[in-house]
Coordinates of C-alpha atoms in Angstrom, one line a residue:
M300 CA -36.5 -99.8 16.6
T301 CA -35.4 -100.3 20.1
F302 CA -35.6 -103.3 22.4
A303 CA -34.9 -104.1 26.1
N304 CA -34.6 -107.2 28.0
I305 CA -37.6 -106.8 30.5
N306 CA -38.2 -109.8 33.1
G307 CA -36.3 -112.1 30.8
H308 CA -38.1 -111.3 27.4
Y309 CA -37.8 -108.6 25.0
L310 CA -40.2 -105.5 24.7
H311 CA -40.3 -103.0 21.8
Y312 CA -40.3 -99.5 23.0
E313 CA -39.7 -96.0 21.8
F314 CA -38.4 -93.3 24.4
T315 CA -38.1 -89.8 23.2
R316 CA -37.4 -86.4 24.9
G317 CA -40.0 -83.7 24.7
A318 CA -39.5 -80.5 22.9
R319 CA -38.2 -78.9 26.1
V320 CA -36.4 -80.3 29.1
S321 CA -38.9 -81.8 31.4
D322 CA -38.9 -84.6 34.0
N323 CA -42.6 -85.3 33.0
T324 CA -43.0 -88.3 30.9
F325 CA -46.2 -89.6 29.1
L326 CA -46.5 -93.4 29.4
F327 CA -48.9 -94.9 27.0
I328 CA -50.3 -98.4 27.3
N329 CA -51.9 -99.9 24.4
S330 CA -55.1 -102.0 24.2
L331 CA -55.8 -105.7 23.1
G332 CA -55.0 -106.4 19.5
T333 CA -53.0 -103.2 18.9
D334 CA -49.2 -102.0 19.2
F335 CA -48.0 -98.6 20.0
R336 CA -48.8 -97.0 16.8
I337 CA -52.3 -96.3 17.9
W338 CA -50.8 -93.5 19.9
N339 CA -48.5 -91.7 17.3
E340 CA -50.9 -89.0 16.7
V341 CA -51.6 -88.1 20.5
A342 CA -48.1 -88.5 21.3
E343 CA -46.9 -86.1 18.7
S344 CA -49.6 -83.5 20.2
L345 CA -47.8 -84.0 23.5
R346 CA -44.1 -83.7 22.8
G347 CA -44.0 -80.3 23.6
Y348 CA -45.3 -81.0 27.2
G349 CA -43.0 -83.9 28.3
N350 CA -41.0 -87.2 27.3
I351 CA -43.0 -89.7 25.5
L352 CA -42.5 -93.5 26.1
L353 CA -44.3 -95.9 23.9
F354 CA -44.1 -99.7 24.0
D355 CA -45.6 -102.8 22.7
N356 CA -47.2 -105.0 25.3
R357 CA -46.0 -108.5 25.8
G358 CA -47.5 -110.7 23.0
H359 CA -48.2 -107.7 20.8
G360 CA -46.6 -105.8 18.0
L361 CA -42.9 -106.6 18.2
S362 CA -42.6 -107.6 21.7
D363 CA -42.2 -111.3 22.8
V364 CA -45.0 -113.5 23.5
V365 CA -44.4 -114.9 27.1
A366 CA -45.1 -118.1 28.2
G367 CA -47.2 -118.1 31.4
T368 CA -48.8 -114.8 31.0
E369 CA -52.5 -114.9 32.6
R370 CA -52.8 -111.9 34.9
V371 CA -52.9 -108.1 34.5
D372 CA -50.2 -108.1 37.1
D373 CA -47.9 -109.6 34.4
F374 CA -48.3 -106.6 32.3
A375 CA -48.1 -104.1 34.9
D376 CA -44.8 -105.8 36.1
D377 CA -43.2 -105.5 32.5
T378 CA -44.4 -101.7 32.6
E379 CA -42.6 -100.8 35.9
A380 CA -39.5 -102.9 35.0
L381 CA -39.3 -100.9 31.5
M382 CA -39.6 -97.5 33.4
Q383 CA -36.7 -98.5 35.8
Y384 CA -34.6 -99.6 32.9
L385 CA -35.2 -96.3 31.4
G386 CA -34.6 -94.5 34.7
I387 CA -38.2 -93.0 34.8
T388 CA -39.1 -92.1 38.3
K389 CA -42.4 -90.2 37.6
C390 CA -44.7 -90.2 34.7
I391 CA -48.3 -89.9 33.8
P392 CA -49.7 -93.2 32.3
V393 CA -52.3 -93.1 29.6
G394 CA -53.9 -96.4 29.4
L395 CA -56.5 -97.8 26.9
S396 CA -58.8 -100.7 27.5
V397 CA -56.6 -103.4 28.9
G398 CA -53.9 -100.6 29.1
G399 CA -56.3 -98.8 31.4
M400 CA -56.6 -101.7 33.7
I401 CA -52.6 -102.0 33.8
A402 CA -52.7 -98.3 34.6
Q403 CA -54.9 -98.9 37.4
L404 CA -52.7 -101.4 39.1
L405 CA -49.8 -99.1 38.7
A406 CA -51.5 -96.3 40.2
V407 CA -52.0 -98.5 43.5
R408 CA -49.0 -100.6 43.4
S409 CA -46.7 -97.5 43.2
P410 CA -48.4 -94.3 43.7
N411 CA -45.2 -92.2 44.2
K412 CA -44.2 -93.0 40.6
F413 CA -47.3 -91.3 39.1
S414 CA -48.4 -87.8 39.2
K415 CA -51.6 -88.1 37.4
L416 CA -53.8 -91.0 35.8
I417 CA -55.5 -91.0 32.5
L418 CA -57.8 -94.0 31.7
C419 CA -59.4 -94.2 28.3
D420 CA -62.3 -96.6 27.4
T421 CA -61.7 -99.0 30.3
R422 CA -63.1 -100.5 33.2
H423 CA -62.5 -102.1 36.5
K424 CA -64.0 -105.3 35.1
I425 CA -64.4 -105.7 31.3
G426 CA -66.9 -108.1 30.1
N427 CA -67.7 -111.2 31.6
A428 CA -66.3 -115.1 31.6
T429 CA -68.8 -116.1 28.8
I430 CA -67.7 -113.2 26.4
W431 CA -63.9 -114.0 26.9
N432 CA -64.2 -117.7 26.8
D433 CA -66.1 -117.6 23.5
R434 CA -63.5 -115.4 21.9
I435 CA -60.3 -117.4 23.3
K436 CA -62.2 -120.7 21.7
V437 CA -62.8 -118.9 18.7
V438 CA -59.5 -117.3 17.9
G439 CA -57.9 -120.5 19.2
S440 CA -59.6 -122.5 16.6
E441 CA -60.2 -120.1 13.7
G442 CA -57.5 -117.3 14.2
L443 CA -58.0 -113.5 14.6
A444 CA -59.2 -113.0 10.9
S445 CA -62.5 -114.7 12.1
I446 CA -63.4 -111.8 14.6
S447 CA -61.8 -109.1 13.0
A448 CA -64.7 -107.6 11.1
G449 CA -66.9 -107.5 14.3
V450 CA -63.8 -106.1 16.5
M451 CA -63.7 -102.9 13.7
Q452 CA -67.4 -102.3 14.3
R453 CA -66.6 -101.7 18.2
W454 CA -63.3 -100.0 17.5
F455 CA -64.7 -97.3 15.3
S456 CA -67.9 -95.7 14.7
K457 CA -70.1 -96.1 11.8
S458 CA -69.2 -92.5 10.4
F459 CA -65.4 -93.4 10.8
H460 CA -65.9 -96.4 8.7
E461 CA -67.6 -94.5 6.1
Q462 CA -65.2 -91.7 6.0
H463 CA -61.8 -93.6 6.5
P464 CA -62.3 -96.9 5.0
Q465 CA -58.5 -97.2 4.4
M466 CA -57.6 -96.6 8.1
V467 CA -60.1 -99.3 9.2
A468 CA -58.6 -101.7 6.9
G469 CA -55.1 -100.8 8.1
Y470 CA -56.1 -101.5 11.8
K471 CA -57.7 -104.5 10.7
N472 CA -54.4 -105.7 9.6
M473 CA -52.8 -104.8 13.0
L474 CA -55.3 -106.8 14.7
E475 CA -55.0 -109.8 12.5
R476 CA -51.1 -109.8 12.8
T477 CA -51.1 -109.9 16.4
P478 CA -49.7 -113.2 17.7
P479 CA -52.6 -115.4 18.5
M480 CA -51.2 -116.7 21.7
G481 CA -50.3 -112.9 22.8
Y482 CA -53.8 -112.1 22.0
I483 CA -55.3 -115.1 23.8
Q484 CA -53.2 -114.6 27.0
T485 CA -54.3 -110.9 27.2
C486 CA -58.0 -112.1 26.9
V487 CA -57.5 -114.6 29.7
A488 CA -55.8 -111.6 32.0
I489 CA -58.9 -109.4 31.1
R490 CA -61.3 -112.1 31.9
D491 CA -59.8 -112.9 35.3
G492 CA -58.9 -109.4 36.1
D493 CA -61.5 -107.7 38.6
L494 CA -59.8 -104.3 39.8
T495 CA -63.0 -103.0 41.6
E496 CA -61.0 -102.8 44.9
I497 CA -58.1 -101.4 43.2
A498 CA -60.0 -98.5 41.5
K499 CA -61.5 -97.7 44.8
G500 CA -58.0 -97.4 46.2
I501 CA -56.5 -94.9 43.6
K502 CA -55.8 -91.6 45.4
M503 CA -54.3 -89.5 42.6
P504 CA -56.0 -86.9 40.2
T505 CA -57.6 -89.4 37.5
L506 CA -59.3 -88.6 34.1
C507 CA -61.7 -91.1 32.8
L508 CA -62.4 -90.9 29.0
V509 CA -64.7 -92.9 26.7
G510 CA -65.9 -92.6 22.9
S511 CA -69.7 -91.8 22.7
E512 CA -69.9 -94.7 20.3
D513 CA -67.9 -97.2 22.3
K514 CA -69.3 -100.7 22.0
S515 CA -66.7 -102.5 24.2
T516 CA -66.7 -100.3 27.4
S517 CA -69.7 -98.0 26.9
P518 CA -70.0 -94.4 28.4
E519 CA -72.1 -95.7 31.1
E520 CA -69.6 -98.5 32.1
V521 CA -66.7 -96.2 32.1
K522 CA -68.8 -93.7 34.1
N523 CA -69.1 -96.6 36.6
L524 CA -65.4 -96.8 37.0
S525 CA -65.1 -93.2 37.3
D526 CA -67.6 -93.2 40.2
L527 CA -65.2 -95.7 42.0
I528 CA -62.2 -93.5 41.9
E529 CA -62.6 -90.6 44.3
G530 CA -62.4 -86.9 42.8
S531 CA -62.1 -88.5 39.3
K532 CA -63.3 -86.4 36.2
F533 CA -65.3 -88.1 33.5
E534 CA -65.3 -86.9 29.9
I535 CA -67.2 -88.3 26.6
I536 CA -65.5 -88.0 23.3
P537 CA -68.4 -87.5 20.8
G538 CA -68.2 -89.7 17.9
S539 CA -65.6 -92.0 18.9
G540 CA -65.6 -95.8 19.2
H541 CA -63.3 -97.8 21.5
I542 CA -59.9 -96.4 20.1
P543 CA -60.5 -92.5 20.3
C544 CA -56.6 -92.0 20.2
V545 CA -57.1 -93.1 16.5
D546 CA -60.6 -91.4 15.6
N547 CA -60.3 -88.5 17.3
A548 CA -56.7 -88.1 18.4
A549 CA -56.8 -84.0 18.5
Q550 CA -59.7 -84.1 21.1
L551 CA -58.3 -86.7 23.1
A552 CA -54.9 -84.8 23.3
D553 CA -56.7 -81.5 24.1
L554 CA -58.5 -83.0 27.0
V555 CA -55.0 -84.7 28.4
L556 CA -53.5 -81.3 28.1
T557 CA -56.5 -79.6 29.9
F558 CA -56.2 -82.1 32.6
I559 CA -52.6 -82.2 33.3
K560 CA -52.4 -78.2 33.4
E561 CA -55.2 -78.0 36.1

């Protein structure tokens, strides 16, 4: 395990060189209630095409919970600072859900640092204030176990639940063991984050992906994001829920590879 002091707090990360010497780095940014292990299978498929940077967002996994966290920009600040710490000057962000919101911000804030952008199961505006306020209230009073069963229904399709109950159980544990304050802070950031104008300002090749069974950011909603980004590509991963890097990792990796080779 490796940790870095980033902006005055510690982030857990893993940086590995690819199978061949390359300046290209895939930067994976995880979703609400997860840690970087969600990317393991996809990252393994991409190691032959570049370096791999995985890390736990603040308030998740083994990274610190940081007092005062309330904006998507806070997470973007961490990401850029971690890149600087590791000497990474050019990469391809692959962001899922709130990770995709973070990636959108990065693409506009520092476009010279990124060659292409991959946005998975995300939007410029996820949900609404009522949804997030209700979730914040429940988690604050009853804990993450009170919502975990419902979240699993959104993360994974019915067929995945039937075929891989052990994996669903494992990811339910991951969610429930997320620090509640880190989870709540991220909910606040998502609730208050409207990146509509940011998305319109993205000027790099972008691929927007979504699972056909995603109940958190539906295919229609992700298509709306894609329509805001000039020249972006849009792909649906059949049979996947909100976390295709887990339930359809091979197809997600194939779509990423096809895109970066174009």
